[in-house]
Coordinates of N, CA and C in Angstrom, one line a residue:
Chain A
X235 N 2.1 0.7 -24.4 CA 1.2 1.1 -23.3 C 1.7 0.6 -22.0
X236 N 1.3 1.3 -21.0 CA 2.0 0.9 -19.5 C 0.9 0.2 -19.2
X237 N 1.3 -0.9 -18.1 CA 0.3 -1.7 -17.4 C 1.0 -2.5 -16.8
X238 N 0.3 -3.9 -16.5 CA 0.3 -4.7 -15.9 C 0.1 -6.1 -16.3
X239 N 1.3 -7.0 -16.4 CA 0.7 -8.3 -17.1 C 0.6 -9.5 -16.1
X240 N -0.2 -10.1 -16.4 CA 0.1 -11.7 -15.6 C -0.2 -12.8 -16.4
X241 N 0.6 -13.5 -15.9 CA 0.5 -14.9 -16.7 C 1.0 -16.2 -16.2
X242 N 0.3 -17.6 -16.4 CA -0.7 -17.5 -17.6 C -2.3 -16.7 -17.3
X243 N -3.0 -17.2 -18.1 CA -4.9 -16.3 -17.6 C -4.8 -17.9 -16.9
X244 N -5.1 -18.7 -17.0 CA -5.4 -20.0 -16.7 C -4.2 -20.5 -15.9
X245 N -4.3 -21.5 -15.0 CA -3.2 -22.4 -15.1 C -3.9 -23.9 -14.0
X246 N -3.6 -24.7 -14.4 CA -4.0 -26.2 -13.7 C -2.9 -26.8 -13.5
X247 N -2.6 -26.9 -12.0 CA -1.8 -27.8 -11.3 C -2.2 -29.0 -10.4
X248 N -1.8 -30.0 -10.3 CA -1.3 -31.4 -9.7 C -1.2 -31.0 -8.6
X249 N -2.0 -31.8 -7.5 CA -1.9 -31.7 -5.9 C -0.3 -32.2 -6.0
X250 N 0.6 -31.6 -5.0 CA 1.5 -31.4 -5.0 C 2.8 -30.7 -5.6
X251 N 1.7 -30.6 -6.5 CA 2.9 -29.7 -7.6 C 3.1 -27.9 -6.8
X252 N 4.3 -28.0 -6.9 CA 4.9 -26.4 -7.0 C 4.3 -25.7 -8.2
X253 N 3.9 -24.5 -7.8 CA 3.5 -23.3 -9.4 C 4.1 -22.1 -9.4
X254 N 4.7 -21.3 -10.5 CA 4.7 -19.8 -10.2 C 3.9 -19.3 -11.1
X255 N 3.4 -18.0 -10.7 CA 2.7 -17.3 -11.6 C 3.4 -15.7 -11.9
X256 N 3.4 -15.4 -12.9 CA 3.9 -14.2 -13.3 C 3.7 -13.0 -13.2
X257 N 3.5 -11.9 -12.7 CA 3.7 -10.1 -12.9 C 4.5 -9.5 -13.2
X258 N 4.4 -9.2 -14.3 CA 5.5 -7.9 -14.3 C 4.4 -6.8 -14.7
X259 N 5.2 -5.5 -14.9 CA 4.6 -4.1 -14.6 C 5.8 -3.1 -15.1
X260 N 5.2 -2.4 -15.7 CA 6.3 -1.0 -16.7 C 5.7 0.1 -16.7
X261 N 5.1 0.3 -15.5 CA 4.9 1.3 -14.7 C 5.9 2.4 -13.7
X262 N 6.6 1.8 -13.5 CA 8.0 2.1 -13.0 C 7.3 2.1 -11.6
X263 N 6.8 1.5 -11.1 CA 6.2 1.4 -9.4 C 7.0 0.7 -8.8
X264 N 7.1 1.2 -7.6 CA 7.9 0.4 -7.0 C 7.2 -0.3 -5.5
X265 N 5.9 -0.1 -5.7 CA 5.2 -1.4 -4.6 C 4.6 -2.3 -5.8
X266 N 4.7 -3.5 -5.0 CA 3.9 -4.5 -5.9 C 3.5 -5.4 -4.8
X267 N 1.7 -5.9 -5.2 CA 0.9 -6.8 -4.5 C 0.3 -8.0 -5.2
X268 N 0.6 -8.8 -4.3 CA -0.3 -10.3 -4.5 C -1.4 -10.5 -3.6
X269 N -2.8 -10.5 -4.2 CA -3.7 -10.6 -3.4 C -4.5 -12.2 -4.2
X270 N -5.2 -13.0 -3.4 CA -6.3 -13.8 -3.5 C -7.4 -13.5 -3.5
X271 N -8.3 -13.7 -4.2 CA -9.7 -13.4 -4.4 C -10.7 -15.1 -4.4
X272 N -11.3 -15.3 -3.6 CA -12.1 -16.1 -3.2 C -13.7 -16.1 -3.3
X273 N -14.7 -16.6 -3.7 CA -15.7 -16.5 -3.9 C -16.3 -15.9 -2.4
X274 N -17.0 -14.9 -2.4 CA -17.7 -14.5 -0.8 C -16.6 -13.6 0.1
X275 N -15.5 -13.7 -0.2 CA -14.1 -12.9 0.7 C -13.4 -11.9 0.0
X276 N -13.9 -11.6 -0.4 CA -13.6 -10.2 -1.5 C -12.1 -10.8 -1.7
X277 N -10.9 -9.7 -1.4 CA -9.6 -9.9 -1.7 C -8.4 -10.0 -0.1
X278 N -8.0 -10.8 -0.6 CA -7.0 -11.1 0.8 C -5.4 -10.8 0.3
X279 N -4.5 -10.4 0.9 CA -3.2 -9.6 0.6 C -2.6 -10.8 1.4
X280 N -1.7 -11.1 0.6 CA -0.6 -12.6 0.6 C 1.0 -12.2 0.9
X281 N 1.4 -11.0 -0.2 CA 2.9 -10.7 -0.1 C 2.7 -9.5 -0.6
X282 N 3.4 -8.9 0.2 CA 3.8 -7.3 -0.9 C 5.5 -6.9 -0.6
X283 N 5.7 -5.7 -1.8 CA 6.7 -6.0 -1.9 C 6.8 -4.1 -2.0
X284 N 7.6 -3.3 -1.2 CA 8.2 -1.7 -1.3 C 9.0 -1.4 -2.3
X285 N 10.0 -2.2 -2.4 CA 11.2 -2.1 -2.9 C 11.7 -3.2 -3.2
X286 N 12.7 -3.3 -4.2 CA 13.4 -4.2 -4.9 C 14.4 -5.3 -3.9
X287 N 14.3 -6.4 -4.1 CA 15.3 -7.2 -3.3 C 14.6 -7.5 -1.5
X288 N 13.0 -6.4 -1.7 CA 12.5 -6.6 -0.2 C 11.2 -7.2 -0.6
X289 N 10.7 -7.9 0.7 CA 9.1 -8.2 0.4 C 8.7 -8.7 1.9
X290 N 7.8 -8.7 2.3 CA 6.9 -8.6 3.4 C 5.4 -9.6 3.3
X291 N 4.9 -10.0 4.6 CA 4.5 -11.3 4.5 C 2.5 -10.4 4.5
X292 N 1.7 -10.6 3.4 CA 0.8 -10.0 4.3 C -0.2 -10.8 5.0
X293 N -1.4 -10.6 5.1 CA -2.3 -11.5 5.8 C -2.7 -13.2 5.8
X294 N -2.3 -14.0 4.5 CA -2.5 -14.9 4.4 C -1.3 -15.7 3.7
X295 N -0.1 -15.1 4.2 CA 1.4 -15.9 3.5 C 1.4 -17.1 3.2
X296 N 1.2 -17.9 3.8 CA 1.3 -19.5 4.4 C 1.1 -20.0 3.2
X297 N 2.2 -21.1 2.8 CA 2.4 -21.6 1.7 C 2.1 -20.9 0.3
X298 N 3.1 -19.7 0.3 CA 3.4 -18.7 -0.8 C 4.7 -19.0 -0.8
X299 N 5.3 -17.9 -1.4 CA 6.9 -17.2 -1.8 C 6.7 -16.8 -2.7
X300 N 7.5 -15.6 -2.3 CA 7.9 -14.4 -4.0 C 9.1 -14.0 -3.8
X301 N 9.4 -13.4 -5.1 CA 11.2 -12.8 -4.8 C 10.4 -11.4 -5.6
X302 N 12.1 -10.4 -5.7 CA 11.6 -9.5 -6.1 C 12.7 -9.1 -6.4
X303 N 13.7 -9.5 -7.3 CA 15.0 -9.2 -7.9 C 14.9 -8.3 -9.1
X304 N 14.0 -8.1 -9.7 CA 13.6 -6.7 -10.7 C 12.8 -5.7 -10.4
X305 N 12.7 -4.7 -10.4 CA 11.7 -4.1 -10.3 C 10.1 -4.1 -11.1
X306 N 10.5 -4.6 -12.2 CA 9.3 -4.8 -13.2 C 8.1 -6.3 -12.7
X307 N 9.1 -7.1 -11.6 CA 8.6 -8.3 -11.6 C 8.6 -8.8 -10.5
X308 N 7.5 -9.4 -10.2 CA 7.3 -10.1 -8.5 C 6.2 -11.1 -8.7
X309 N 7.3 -12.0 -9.2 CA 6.6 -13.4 -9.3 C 5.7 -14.3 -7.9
X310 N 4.6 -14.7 -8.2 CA 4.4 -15.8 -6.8 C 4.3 -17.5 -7.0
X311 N 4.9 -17.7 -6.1 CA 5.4 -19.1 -6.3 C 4.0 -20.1 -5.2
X312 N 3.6 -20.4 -5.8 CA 2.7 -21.1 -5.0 C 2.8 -22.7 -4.4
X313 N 3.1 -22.8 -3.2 CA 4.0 -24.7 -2.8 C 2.9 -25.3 -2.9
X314 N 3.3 -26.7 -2.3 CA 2.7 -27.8 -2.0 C 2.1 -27.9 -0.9
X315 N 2.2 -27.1 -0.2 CA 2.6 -26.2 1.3 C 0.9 -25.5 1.5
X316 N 0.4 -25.1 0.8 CA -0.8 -24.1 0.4 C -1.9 -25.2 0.4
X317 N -2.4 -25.6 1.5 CA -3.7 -26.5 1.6 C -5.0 -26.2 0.6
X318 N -5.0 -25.3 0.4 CA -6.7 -24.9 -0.8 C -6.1 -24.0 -1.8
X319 N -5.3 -23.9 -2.9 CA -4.9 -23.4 -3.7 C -5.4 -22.8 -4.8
X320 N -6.6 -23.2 -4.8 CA -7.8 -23.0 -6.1 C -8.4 -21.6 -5.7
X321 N -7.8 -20.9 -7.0 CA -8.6 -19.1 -6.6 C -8.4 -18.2 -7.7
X322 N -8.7 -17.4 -7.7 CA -7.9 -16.4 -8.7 C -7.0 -15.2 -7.8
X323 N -5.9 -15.3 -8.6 CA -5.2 -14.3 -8.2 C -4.7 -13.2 -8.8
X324 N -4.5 -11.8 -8.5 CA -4.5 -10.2 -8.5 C -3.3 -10.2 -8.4
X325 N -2.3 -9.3 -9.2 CA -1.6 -8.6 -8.9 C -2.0 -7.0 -8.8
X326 N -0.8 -6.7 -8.4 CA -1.0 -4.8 -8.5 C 0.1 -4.1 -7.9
X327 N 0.2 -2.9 -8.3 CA 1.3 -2.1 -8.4 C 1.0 -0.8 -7.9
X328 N 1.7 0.1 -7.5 CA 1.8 1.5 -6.7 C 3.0 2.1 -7.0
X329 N 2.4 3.1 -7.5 CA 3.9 4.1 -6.8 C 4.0 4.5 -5.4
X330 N 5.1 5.0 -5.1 CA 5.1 5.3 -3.6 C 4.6 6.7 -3.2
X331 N 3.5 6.8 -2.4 CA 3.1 7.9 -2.0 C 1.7 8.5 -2.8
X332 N 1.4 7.6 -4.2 CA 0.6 8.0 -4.8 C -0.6 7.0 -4.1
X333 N -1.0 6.3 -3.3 CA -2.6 5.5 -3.3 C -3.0 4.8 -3.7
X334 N -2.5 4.8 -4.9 CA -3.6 4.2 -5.7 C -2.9 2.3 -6.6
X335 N -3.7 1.6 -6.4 CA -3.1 0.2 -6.9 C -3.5 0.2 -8.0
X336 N -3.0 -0.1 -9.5 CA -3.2 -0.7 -10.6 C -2.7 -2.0 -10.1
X337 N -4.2 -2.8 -10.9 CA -4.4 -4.3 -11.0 C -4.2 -5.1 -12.4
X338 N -3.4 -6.1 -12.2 CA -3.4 -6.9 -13.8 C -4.6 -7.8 -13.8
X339 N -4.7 -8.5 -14.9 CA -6.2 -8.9 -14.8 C -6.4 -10.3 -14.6
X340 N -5.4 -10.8 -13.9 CA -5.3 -12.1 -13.0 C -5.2 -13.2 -13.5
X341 N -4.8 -14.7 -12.6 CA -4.9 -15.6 -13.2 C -5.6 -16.6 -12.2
X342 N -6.4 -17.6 -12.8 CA -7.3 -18.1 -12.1 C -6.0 -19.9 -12.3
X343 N -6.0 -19.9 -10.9 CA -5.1 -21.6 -10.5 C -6.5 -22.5 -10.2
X344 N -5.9 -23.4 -10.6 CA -7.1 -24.5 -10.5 C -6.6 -25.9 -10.3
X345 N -6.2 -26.1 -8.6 CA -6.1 -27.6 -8.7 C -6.5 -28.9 -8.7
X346 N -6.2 -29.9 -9.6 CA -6.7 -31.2 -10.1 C -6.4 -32.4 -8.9
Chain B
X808 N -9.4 -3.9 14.4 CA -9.1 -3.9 13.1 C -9.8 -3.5 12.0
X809 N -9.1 -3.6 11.4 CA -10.5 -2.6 9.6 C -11.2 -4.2 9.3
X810 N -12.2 -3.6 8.9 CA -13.4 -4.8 8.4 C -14.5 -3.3 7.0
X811 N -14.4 -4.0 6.4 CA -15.4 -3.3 5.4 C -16.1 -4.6 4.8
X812 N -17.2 -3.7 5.0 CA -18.6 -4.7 4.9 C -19.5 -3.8 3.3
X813 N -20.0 -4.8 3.3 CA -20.9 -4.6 1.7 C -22.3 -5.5 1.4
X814 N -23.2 -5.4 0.8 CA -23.9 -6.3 0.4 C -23.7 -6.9 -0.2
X815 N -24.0 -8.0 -0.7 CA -23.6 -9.4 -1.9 C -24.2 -8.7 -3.2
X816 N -25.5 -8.1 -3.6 CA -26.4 -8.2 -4.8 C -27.1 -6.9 -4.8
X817 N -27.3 -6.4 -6.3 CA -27.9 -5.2 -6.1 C -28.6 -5.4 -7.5
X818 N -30.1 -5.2 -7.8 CA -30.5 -4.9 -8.9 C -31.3 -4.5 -9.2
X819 N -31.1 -3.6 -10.5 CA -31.6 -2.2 -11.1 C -31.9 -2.1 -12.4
X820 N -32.7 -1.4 -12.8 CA -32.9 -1.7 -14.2 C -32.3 -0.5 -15.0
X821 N -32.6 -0.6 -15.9 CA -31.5 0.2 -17.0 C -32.5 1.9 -17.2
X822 N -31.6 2.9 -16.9 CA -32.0 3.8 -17.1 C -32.0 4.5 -15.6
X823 N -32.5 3.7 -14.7 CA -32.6 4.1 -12.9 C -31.1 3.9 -12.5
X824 N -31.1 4.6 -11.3 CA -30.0 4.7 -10.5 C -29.5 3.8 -9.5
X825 N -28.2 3.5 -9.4 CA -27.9 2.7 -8.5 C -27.1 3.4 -7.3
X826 N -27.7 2.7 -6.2 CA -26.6 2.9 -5.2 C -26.1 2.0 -4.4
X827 N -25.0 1.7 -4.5 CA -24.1 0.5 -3.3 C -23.4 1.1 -2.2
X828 N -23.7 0.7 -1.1 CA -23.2 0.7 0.0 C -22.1 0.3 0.7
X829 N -21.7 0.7 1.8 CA -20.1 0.2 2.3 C -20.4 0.5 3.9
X830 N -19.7 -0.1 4.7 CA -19.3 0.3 5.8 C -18.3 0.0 6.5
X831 N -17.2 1.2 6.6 CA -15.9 0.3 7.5 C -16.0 0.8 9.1
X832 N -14.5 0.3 9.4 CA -14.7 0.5 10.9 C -13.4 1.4 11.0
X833 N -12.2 1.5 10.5 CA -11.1 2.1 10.7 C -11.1 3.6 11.0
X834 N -11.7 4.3 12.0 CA -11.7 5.9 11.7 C -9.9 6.6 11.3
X835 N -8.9 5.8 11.0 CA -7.7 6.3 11.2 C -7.6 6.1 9.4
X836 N -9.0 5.9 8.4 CA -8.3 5.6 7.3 C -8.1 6.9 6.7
X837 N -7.8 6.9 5.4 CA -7.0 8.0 4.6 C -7.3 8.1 3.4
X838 N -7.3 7.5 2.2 CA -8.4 7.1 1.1 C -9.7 6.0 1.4
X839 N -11.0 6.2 0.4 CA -12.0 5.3 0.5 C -12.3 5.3 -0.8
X840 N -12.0 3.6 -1.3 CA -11.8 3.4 -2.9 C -13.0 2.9 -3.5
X841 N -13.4 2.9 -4.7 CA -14.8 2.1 -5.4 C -13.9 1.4 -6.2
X842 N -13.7 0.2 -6.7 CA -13.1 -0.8 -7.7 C -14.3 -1.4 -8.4
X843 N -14.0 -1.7 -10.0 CA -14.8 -2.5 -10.6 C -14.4 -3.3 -10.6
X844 N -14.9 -4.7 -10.6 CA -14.3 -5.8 -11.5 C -15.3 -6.3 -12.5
X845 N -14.6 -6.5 -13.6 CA -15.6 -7.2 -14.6 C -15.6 -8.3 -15.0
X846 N -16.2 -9.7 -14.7 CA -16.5 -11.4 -15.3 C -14.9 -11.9 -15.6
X847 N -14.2 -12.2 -14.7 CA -12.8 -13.2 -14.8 C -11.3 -12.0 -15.5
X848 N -11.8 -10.8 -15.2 CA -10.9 -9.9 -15.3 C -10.2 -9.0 -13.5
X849 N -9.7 -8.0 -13.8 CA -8.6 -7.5 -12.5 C -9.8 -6.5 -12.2
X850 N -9.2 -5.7 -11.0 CA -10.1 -4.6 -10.7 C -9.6 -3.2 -11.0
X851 N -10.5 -2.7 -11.4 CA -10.2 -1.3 -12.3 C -10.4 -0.1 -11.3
X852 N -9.7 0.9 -10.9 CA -10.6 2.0 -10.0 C -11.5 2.9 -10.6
X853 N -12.2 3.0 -10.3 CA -13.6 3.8 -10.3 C -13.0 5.3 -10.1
X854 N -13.3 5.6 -8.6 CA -13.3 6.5 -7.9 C -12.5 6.1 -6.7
X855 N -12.3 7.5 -6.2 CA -11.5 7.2 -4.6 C -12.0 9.3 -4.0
X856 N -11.6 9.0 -2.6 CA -12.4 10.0 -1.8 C -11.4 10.1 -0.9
X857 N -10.9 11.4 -0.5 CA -9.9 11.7 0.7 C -11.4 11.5 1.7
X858 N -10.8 11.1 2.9 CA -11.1 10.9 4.0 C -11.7 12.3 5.0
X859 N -10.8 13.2 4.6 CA -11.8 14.3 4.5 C -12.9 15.1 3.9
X860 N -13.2 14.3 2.7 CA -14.3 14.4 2.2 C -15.5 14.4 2.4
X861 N -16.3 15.3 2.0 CA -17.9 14.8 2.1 C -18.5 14.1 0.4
X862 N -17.9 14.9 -0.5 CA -18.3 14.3 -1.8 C -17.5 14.5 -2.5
X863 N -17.8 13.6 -3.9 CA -17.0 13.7 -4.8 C -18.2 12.8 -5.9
X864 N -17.9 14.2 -6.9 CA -18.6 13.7 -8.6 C -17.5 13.3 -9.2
X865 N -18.0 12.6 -10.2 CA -17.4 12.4 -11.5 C -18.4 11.7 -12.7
X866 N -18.9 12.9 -13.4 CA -19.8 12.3 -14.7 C -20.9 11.9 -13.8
X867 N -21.0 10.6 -14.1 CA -22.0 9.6 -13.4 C -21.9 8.9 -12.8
X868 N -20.6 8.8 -11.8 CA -20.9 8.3 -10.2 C -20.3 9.7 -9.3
X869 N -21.4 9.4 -8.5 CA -21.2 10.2 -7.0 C -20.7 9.3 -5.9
X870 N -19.8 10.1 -5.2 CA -19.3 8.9 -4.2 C -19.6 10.4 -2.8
X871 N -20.4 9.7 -2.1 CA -20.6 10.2 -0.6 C -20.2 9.2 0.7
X872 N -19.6 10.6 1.5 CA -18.7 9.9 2.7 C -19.1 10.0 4.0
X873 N -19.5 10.0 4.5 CA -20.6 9.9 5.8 C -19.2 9.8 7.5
X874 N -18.7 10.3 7.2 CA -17.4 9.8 8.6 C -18.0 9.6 10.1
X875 N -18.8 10.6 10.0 CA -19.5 10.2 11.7 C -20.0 8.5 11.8
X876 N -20.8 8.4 10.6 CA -21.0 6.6 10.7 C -20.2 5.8 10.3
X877 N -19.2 6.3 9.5 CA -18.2 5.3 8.6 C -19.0 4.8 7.8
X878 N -19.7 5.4 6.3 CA -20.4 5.1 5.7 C -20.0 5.7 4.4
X879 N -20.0 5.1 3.4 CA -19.1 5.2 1.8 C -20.7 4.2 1.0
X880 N -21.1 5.6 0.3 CA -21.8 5.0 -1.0 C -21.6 5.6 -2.1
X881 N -21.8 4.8 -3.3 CA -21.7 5.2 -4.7 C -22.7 5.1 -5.6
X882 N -22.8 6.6 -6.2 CA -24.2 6.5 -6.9 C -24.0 6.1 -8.3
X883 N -24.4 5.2 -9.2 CA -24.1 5.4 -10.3 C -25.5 6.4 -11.0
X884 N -25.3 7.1 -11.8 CA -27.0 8.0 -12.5 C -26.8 6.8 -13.8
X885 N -28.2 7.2 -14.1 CA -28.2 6.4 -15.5 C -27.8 5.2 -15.7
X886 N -27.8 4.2 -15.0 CA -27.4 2.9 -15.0 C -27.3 2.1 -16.2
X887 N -26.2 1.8 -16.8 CA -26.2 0.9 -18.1 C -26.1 -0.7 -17.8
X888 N -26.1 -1.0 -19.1 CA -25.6 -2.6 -18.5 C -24.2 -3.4 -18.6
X889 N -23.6 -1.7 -19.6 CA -22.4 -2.1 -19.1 C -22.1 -1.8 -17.4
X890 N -22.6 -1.1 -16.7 CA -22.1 -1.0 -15.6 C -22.3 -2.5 -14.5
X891 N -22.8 -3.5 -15.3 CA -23.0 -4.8 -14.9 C -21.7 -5.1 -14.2
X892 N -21.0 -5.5 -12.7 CA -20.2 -5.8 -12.7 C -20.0 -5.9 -11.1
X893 N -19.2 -6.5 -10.6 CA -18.8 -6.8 -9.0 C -18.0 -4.9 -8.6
X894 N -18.6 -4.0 -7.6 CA -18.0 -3.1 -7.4 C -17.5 -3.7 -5.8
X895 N -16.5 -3.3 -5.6 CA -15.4 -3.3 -4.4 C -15.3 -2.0 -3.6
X896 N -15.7 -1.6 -2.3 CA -15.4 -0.5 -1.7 C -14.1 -1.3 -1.1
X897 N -13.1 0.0 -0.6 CA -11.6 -0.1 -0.1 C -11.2 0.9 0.6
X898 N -10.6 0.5 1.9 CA -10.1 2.0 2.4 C -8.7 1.7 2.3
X899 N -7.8 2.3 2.4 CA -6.7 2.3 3.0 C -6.3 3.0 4.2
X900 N -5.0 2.3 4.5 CA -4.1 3.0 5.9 C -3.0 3.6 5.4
X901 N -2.5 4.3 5.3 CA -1.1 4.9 5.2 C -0.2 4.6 6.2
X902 N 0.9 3.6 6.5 CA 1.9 4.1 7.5 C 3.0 3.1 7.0
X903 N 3.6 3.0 7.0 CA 4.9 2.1 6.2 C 4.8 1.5 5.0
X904 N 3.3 1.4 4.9 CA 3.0 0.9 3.2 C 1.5 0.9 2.9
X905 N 1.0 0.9 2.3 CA -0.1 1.5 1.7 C -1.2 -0.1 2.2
X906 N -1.9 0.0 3.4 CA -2.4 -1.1 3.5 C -3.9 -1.0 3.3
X907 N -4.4 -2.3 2.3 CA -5.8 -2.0 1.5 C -7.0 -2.8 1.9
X908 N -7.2 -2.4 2.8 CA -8.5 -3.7 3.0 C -9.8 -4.1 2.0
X909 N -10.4 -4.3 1.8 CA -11.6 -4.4 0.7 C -12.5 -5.4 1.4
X910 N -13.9 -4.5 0.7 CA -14.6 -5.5 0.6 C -15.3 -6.9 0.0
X911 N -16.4 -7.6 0.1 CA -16.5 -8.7 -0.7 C -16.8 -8.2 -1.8
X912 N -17.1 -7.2 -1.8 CA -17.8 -7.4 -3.4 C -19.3 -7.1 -3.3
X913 N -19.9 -5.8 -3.9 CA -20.8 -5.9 -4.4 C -21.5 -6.4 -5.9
X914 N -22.2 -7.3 -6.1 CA -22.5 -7.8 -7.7 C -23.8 -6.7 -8.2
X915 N -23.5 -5.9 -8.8 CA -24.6 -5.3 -9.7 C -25.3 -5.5 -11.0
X916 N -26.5 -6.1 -10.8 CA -26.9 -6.6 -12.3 C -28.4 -5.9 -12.7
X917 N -27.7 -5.6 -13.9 CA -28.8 -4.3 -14.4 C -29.7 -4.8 -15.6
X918 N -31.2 -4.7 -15.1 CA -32.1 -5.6 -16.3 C -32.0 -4.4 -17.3
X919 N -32.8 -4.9 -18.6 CA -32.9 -4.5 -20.0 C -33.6 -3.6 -19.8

């Protein structure tokens, strides 16, 4: 079946600790989004990415990074750098020209 | 800038109809999206509505578009309790990349 994975569902990190969290997607899309979801702030768009080997900063970058060396996958790397870290996060995927985002069904960071 | 606004809470009882509300500000948008999300999962799409639309069925939600006010509601008929769930209105922009604003989140909770 096509979709969207992310992993882990859970993940608990250590103030200071570096994290990444996983997307991949076999959809054959070639946009992919990292959004945050916050209690009361619906969803906020962090990085997105058009195309392979590119990615673009969206509204709330600041202490992120992603790469995007496959098409199937656009990991986010979350620093030490990211003052409030604790959220759940969305991926999602697009083809180009089509609208429409498919969402994976997130992972919730939680730092100790 | 785009801002879409929503209520926090909506409740209905099972069998009656629901309707949630939206309001953006972008008159340059291009789709207007309804997303579910369901209790610690991703967001699913519902429905979506060209911009030139006045309506759009499907089964048991109606989605009406109001453009003179910038006004997007969604009807559910026959409310279940599966339809228990946070719905997200969304517009997008079209121009170098598909940009999605959203709102907070409406929570719909449907008694017995």
């Amino acid at each position: 079946d096509g979709g969207i994975t992310q992993s882990p569902k859970y993940l608990f990190r250590k103030e200071g600790q570096n994290v990444t969290l996983s997307c991949e997607q076999n959809l054959n899309h070639d946009a992919m989004y990292w959004y945050r979801q916050d209690p009361g702030q619906g969803l906020r768009l962090i990085y997105y990415s058009q195309i392979v080997n590119d990615f673009q900063k969206g509204d709330i970058a600041e202490g992120y990074s992603v790469s995007r060396e496959k098409k199937e996958s656009f990991p986010l790397t979350v620093t030490s750098a990211q003052k409030n870290p604790t959220a759940f996060y969305l991926c999602a995927s697009e083809r180009t020209g089509r609208d429409e985002q498919f969402f994976g069904p997130g992972t919730r960071l939680t730092v100790l | 800038g785009e801002d879409v606004e929503q209520s926090l809470f909506l409740s209905v009882r099972e069998g009656d109809s629901s309707v949630i509300n939206c309001t953006y500000t972008d008159s340059s948008s291009t789709y207007l999206y309804w997303y579910k999300q369901e209790p610690g999962a991703g967001l699913q799409l519902l429905t979506y509505i060209f911009s030139n639309m006045d309506m759009k069925q499907d089964q048991r939600l109606t989605v009406l578009l109001n453009k003179k006010d910038k006004h997007l509601s969604l009807r559910i008929a026959d409310t279940q309790t599966g339809d228990s769930a946070i719905y997200f209105c969304a517009e997008s922009i079209t121009g170098g990349y598909q940009k999605v604003t959203f709102g907070i989140g409406t929570k719909l909770q449907v008694i017995p």
